[in-house]
CSV table of N, CA and C in Angstrom, one decimal:
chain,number,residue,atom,x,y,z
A,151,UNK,N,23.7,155.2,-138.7
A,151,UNK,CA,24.2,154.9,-137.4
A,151,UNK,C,24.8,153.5,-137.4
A,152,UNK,N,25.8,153.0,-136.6
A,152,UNK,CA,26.9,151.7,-137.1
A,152,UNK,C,26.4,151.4,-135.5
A,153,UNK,N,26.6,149.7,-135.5
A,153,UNK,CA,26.4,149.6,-133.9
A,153,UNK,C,27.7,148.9,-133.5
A,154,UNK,N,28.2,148.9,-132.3
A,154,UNK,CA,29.6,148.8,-132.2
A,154,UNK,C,29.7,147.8,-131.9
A,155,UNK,N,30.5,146.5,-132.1
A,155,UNK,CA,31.0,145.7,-131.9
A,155,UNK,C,30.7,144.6,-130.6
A,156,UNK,N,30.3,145.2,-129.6
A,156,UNK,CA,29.3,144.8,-128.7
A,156,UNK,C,28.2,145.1,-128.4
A,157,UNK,N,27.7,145.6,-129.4
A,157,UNK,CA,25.8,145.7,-129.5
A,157,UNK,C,25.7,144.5,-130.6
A,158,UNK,N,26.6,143.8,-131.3
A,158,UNK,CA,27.1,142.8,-132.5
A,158,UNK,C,27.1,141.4,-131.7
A,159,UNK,N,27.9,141.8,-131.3
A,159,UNK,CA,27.9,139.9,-129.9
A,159,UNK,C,26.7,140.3,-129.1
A,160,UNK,N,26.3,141.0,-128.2
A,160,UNK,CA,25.0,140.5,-127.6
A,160,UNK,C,24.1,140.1,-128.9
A,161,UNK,N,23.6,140.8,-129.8
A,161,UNK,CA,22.4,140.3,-130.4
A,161,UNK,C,23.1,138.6,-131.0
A,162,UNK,N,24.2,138.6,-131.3
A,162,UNK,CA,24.2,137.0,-131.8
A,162,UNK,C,23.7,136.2,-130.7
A,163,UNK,N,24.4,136.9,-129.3
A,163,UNK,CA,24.2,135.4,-128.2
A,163,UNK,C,22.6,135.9,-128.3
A,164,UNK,N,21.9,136.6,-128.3
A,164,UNK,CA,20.4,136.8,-127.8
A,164,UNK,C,19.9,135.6,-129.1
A,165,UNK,N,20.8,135.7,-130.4
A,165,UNK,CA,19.7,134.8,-131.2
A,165,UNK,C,19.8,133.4,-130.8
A,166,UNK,N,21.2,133.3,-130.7
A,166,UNK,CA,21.6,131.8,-130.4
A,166,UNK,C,20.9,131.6,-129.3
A,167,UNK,N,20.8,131.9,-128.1
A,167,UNK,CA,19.8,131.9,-127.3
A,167,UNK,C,18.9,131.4,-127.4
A,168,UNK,N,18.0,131.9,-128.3
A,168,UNK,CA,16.4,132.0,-129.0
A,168,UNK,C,16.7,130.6,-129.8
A,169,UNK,N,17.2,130.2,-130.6
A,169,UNK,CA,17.3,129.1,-131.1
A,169,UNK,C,17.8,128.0,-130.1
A,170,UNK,N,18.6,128.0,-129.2
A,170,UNK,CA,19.0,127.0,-128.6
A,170,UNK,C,17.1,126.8,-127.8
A,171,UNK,N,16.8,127.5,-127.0
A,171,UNK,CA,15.9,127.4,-126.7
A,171,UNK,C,14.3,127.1,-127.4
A,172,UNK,N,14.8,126.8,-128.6
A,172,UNK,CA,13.7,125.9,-129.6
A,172,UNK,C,13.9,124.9,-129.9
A,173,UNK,N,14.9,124.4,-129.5
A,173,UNK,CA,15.5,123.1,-130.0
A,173,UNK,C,14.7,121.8,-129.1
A,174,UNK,N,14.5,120.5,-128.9
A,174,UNK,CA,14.4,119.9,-127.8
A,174,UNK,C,15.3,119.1,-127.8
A,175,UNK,N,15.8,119.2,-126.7
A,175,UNK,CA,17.3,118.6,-126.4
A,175,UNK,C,17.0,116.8,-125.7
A,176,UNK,N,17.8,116.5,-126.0
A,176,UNK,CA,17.7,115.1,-126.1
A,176,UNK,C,19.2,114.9,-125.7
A,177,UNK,N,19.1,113.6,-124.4
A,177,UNK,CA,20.7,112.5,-124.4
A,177,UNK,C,20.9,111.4,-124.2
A,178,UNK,N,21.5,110.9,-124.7
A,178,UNK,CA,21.9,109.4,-125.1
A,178,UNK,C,23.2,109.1,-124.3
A,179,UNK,N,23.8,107.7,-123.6
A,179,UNK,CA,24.3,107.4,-122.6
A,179,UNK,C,25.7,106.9,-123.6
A,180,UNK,N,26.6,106.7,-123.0
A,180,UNK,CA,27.8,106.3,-123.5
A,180,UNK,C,29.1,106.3,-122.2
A,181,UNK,N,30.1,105.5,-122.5
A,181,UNK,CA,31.1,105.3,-121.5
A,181,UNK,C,30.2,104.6,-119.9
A,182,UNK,N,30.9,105.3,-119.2
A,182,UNK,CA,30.2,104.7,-117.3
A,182,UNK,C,29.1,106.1,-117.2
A,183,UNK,N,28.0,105.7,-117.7
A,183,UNK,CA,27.1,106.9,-117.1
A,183,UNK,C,27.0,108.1,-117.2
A,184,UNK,N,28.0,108.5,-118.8
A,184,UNK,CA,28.3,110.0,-118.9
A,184,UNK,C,27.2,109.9,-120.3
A,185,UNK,N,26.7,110.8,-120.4
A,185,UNK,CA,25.9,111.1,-121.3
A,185,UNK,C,26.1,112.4,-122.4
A,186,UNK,N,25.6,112.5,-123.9
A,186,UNK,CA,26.1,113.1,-124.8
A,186,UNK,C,24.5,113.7,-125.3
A,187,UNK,N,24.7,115.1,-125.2
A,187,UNK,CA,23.3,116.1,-125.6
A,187,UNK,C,23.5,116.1,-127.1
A,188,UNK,N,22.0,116.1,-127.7
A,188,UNK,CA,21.8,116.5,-129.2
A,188,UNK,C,20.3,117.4,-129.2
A,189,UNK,N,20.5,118.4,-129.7
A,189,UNK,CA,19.6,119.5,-130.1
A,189,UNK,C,18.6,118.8,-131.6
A,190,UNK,N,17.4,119.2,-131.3
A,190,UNK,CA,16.6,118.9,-132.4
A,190,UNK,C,15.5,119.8,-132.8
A,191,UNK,N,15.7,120.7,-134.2
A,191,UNK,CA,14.4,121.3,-134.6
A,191,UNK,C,14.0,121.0,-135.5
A,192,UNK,N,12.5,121.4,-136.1
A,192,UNK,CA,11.7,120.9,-137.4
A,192,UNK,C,11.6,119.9,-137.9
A,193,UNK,N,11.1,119.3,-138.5
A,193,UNK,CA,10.3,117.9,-139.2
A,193,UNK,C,10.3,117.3,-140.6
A,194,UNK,N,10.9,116.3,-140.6
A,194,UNK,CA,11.1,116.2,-142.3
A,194,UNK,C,12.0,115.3,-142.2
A,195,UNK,N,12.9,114.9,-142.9
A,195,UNK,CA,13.8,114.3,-143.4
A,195,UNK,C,15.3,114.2,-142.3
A,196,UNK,N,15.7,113.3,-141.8
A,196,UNK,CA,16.9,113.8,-140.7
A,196,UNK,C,18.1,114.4,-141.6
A,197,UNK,N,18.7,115.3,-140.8
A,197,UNK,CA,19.7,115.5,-140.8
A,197,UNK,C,20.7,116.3,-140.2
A,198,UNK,N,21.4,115.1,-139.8
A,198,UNK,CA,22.2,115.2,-138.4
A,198,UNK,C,24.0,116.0,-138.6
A,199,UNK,N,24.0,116.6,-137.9
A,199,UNK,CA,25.1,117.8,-138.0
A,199,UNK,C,26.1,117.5,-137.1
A,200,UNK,N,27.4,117.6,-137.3
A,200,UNK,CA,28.7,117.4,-136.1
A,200,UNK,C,29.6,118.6,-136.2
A,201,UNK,N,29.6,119.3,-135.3
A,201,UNK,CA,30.8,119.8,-135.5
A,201,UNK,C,32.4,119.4,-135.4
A,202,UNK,N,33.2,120.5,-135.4
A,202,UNK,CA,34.5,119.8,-135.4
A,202,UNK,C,35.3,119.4,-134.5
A,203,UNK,N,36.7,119.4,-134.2
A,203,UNK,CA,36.7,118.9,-133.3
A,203,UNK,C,37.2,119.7,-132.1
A,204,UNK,N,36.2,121.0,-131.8
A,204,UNK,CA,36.1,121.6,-131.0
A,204,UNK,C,34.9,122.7,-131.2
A,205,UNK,N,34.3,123.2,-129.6
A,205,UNK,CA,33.0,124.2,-129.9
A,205,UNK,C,31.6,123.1,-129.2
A,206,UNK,N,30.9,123.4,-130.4
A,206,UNK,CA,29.4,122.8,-129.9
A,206,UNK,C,28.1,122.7,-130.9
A,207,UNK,N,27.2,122.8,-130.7
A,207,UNK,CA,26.0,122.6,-131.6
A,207,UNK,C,26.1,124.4,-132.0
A,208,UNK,N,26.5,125.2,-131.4
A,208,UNK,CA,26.3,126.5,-131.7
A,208,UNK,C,26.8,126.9,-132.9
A,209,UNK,N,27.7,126.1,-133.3
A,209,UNK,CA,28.5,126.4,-134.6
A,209,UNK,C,27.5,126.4,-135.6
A,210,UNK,N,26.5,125.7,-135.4
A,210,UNK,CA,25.2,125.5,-136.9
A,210,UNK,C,24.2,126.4,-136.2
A,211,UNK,N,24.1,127.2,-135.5
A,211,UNK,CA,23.4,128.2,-135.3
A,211,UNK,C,22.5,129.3,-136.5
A,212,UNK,N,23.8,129.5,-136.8
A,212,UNK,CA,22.9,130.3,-138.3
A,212,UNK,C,22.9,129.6,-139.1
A,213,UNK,N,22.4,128.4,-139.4
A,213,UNK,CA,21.7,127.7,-140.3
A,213,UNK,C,20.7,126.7,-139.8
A,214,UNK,N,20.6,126.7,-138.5
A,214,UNK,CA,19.3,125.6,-138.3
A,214,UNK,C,18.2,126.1,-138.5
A,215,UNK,N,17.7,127.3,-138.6
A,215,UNK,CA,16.6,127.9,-138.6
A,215,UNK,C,15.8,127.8,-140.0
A,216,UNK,N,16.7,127.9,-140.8
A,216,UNK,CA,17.1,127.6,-142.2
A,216,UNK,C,16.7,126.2,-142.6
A,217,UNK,N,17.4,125.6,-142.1
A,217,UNK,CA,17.5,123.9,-142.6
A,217,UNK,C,16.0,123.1,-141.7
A,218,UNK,N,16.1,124.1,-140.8
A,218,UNK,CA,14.4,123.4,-139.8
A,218,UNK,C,13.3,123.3,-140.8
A,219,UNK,N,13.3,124.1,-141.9
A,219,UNK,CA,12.0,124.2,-142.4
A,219,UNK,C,11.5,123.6,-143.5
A,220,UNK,N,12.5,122.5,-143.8
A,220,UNK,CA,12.1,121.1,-144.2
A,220,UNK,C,13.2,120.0,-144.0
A,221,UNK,N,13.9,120.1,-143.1
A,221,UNK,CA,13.9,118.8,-142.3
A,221,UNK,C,14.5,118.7,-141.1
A,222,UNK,N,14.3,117.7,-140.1
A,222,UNK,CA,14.9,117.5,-138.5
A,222,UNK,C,15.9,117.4,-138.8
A,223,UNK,N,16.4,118.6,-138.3
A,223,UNK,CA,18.0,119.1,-137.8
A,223,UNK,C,18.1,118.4,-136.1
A,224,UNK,N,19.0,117.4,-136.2
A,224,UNK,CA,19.8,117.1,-135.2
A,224,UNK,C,20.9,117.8,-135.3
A,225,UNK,N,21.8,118.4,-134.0
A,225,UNK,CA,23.1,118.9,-133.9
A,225,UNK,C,23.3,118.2,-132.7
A,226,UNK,N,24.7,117.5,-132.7
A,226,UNK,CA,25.2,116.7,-131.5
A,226,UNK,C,26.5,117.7,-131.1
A,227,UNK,N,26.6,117.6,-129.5
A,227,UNK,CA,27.6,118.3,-128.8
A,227,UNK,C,28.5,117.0,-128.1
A,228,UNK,N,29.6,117.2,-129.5
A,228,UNK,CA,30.5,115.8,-129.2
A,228,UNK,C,30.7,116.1,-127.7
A,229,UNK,N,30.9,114.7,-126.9
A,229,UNK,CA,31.7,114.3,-125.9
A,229,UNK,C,32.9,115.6,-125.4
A,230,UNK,N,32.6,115.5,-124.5
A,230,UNK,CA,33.9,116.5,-123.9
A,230,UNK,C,33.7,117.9,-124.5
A,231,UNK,N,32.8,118.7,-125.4
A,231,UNK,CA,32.3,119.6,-125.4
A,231,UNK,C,30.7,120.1,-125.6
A,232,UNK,N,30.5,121.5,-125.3
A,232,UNK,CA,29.4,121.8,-125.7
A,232,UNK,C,29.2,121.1,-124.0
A,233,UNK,N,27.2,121.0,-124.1
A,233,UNK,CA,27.0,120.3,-123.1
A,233,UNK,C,26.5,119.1,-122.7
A,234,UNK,N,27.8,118.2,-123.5
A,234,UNK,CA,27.8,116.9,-123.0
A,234,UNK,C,29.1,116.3,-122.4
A,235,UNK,N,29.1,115.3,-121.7
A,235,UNK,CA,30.4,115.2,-120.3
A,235,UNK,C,31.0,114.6,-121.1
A,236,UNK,N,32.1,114.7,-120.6
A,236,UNK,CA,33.7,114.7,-120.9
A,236,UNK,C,34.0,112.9,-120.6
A,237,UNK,N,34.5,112.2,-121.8
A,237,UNK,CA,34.7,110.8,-121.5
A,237,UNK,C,35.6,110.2,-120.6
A,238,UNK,N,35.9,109.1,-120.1
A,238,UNK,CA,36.3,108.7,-118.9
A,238,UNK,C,37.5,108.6,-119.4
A,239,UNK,N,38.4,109.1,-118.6
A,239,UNK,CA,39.8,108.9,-118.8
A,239,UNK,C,40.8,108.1,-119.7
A,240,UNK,N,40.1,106.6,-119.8
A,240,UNK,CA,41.1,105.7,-120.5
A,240,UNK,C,39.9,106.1,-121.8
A,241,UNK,N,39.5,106.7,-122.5
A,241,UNK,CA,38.5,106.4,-123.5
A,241,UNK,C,39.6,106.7,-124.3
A,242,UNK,N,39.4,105.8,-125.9
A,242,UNK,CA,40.4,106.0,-126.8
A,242,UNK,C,39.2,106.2,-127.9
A,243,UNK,N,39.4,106.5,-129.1
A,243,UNK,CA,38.9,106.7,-130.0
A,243,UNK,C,38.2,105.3,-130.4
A,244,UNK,N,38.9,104.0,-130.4
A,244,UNK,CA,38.0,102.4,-131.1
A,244,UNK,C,37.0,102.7,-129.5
């Protein structure tokens, strides 16, 4: 029996789900009051994850579970994606 292509996406969002919801989420302030989320699971050694330059912490989804189980996976949801706010208009990259 083959499961069809949307029995395929629900179960990924159901896992990402499950994982996002293990994570303890954490945010840190930046610009006028806008603040930037970072996900954190497991214990050990940091190591901190960025995605590119678009998307969210979801992108390391199928590997935090993996990498949790010896060491603190941070994933940050740059600025202006994911769910951290969008920088203030004049923000430039310096």
């Amino acid at each position: 029996m083959t499961t069809s292509l949307r029995d395929q996406m629900n179960a990924a969002g159901n896992a990402i789900e499950t994982i996002g919801n293990a994570a303890t989420r954490h945010e840190t302030s930046f610009g006028h009051g806008r603040s930037m989320v970072w996900h954190e699971w497991g214990s050990g050694p940091n190591l901190v994850l960025f995605h590119g330059g678009f998307g969210s912490w979801r992108h390391w989804a199928a590997n935090v579970e993996t990498l949790a189980t010896r060491y603190r996976v941070i994933a940050a949801d740059t600025p202006g994606l994911g769910e951290s706010d969008t920088p203030d208009e004049d923000a430039t990259p310096e």
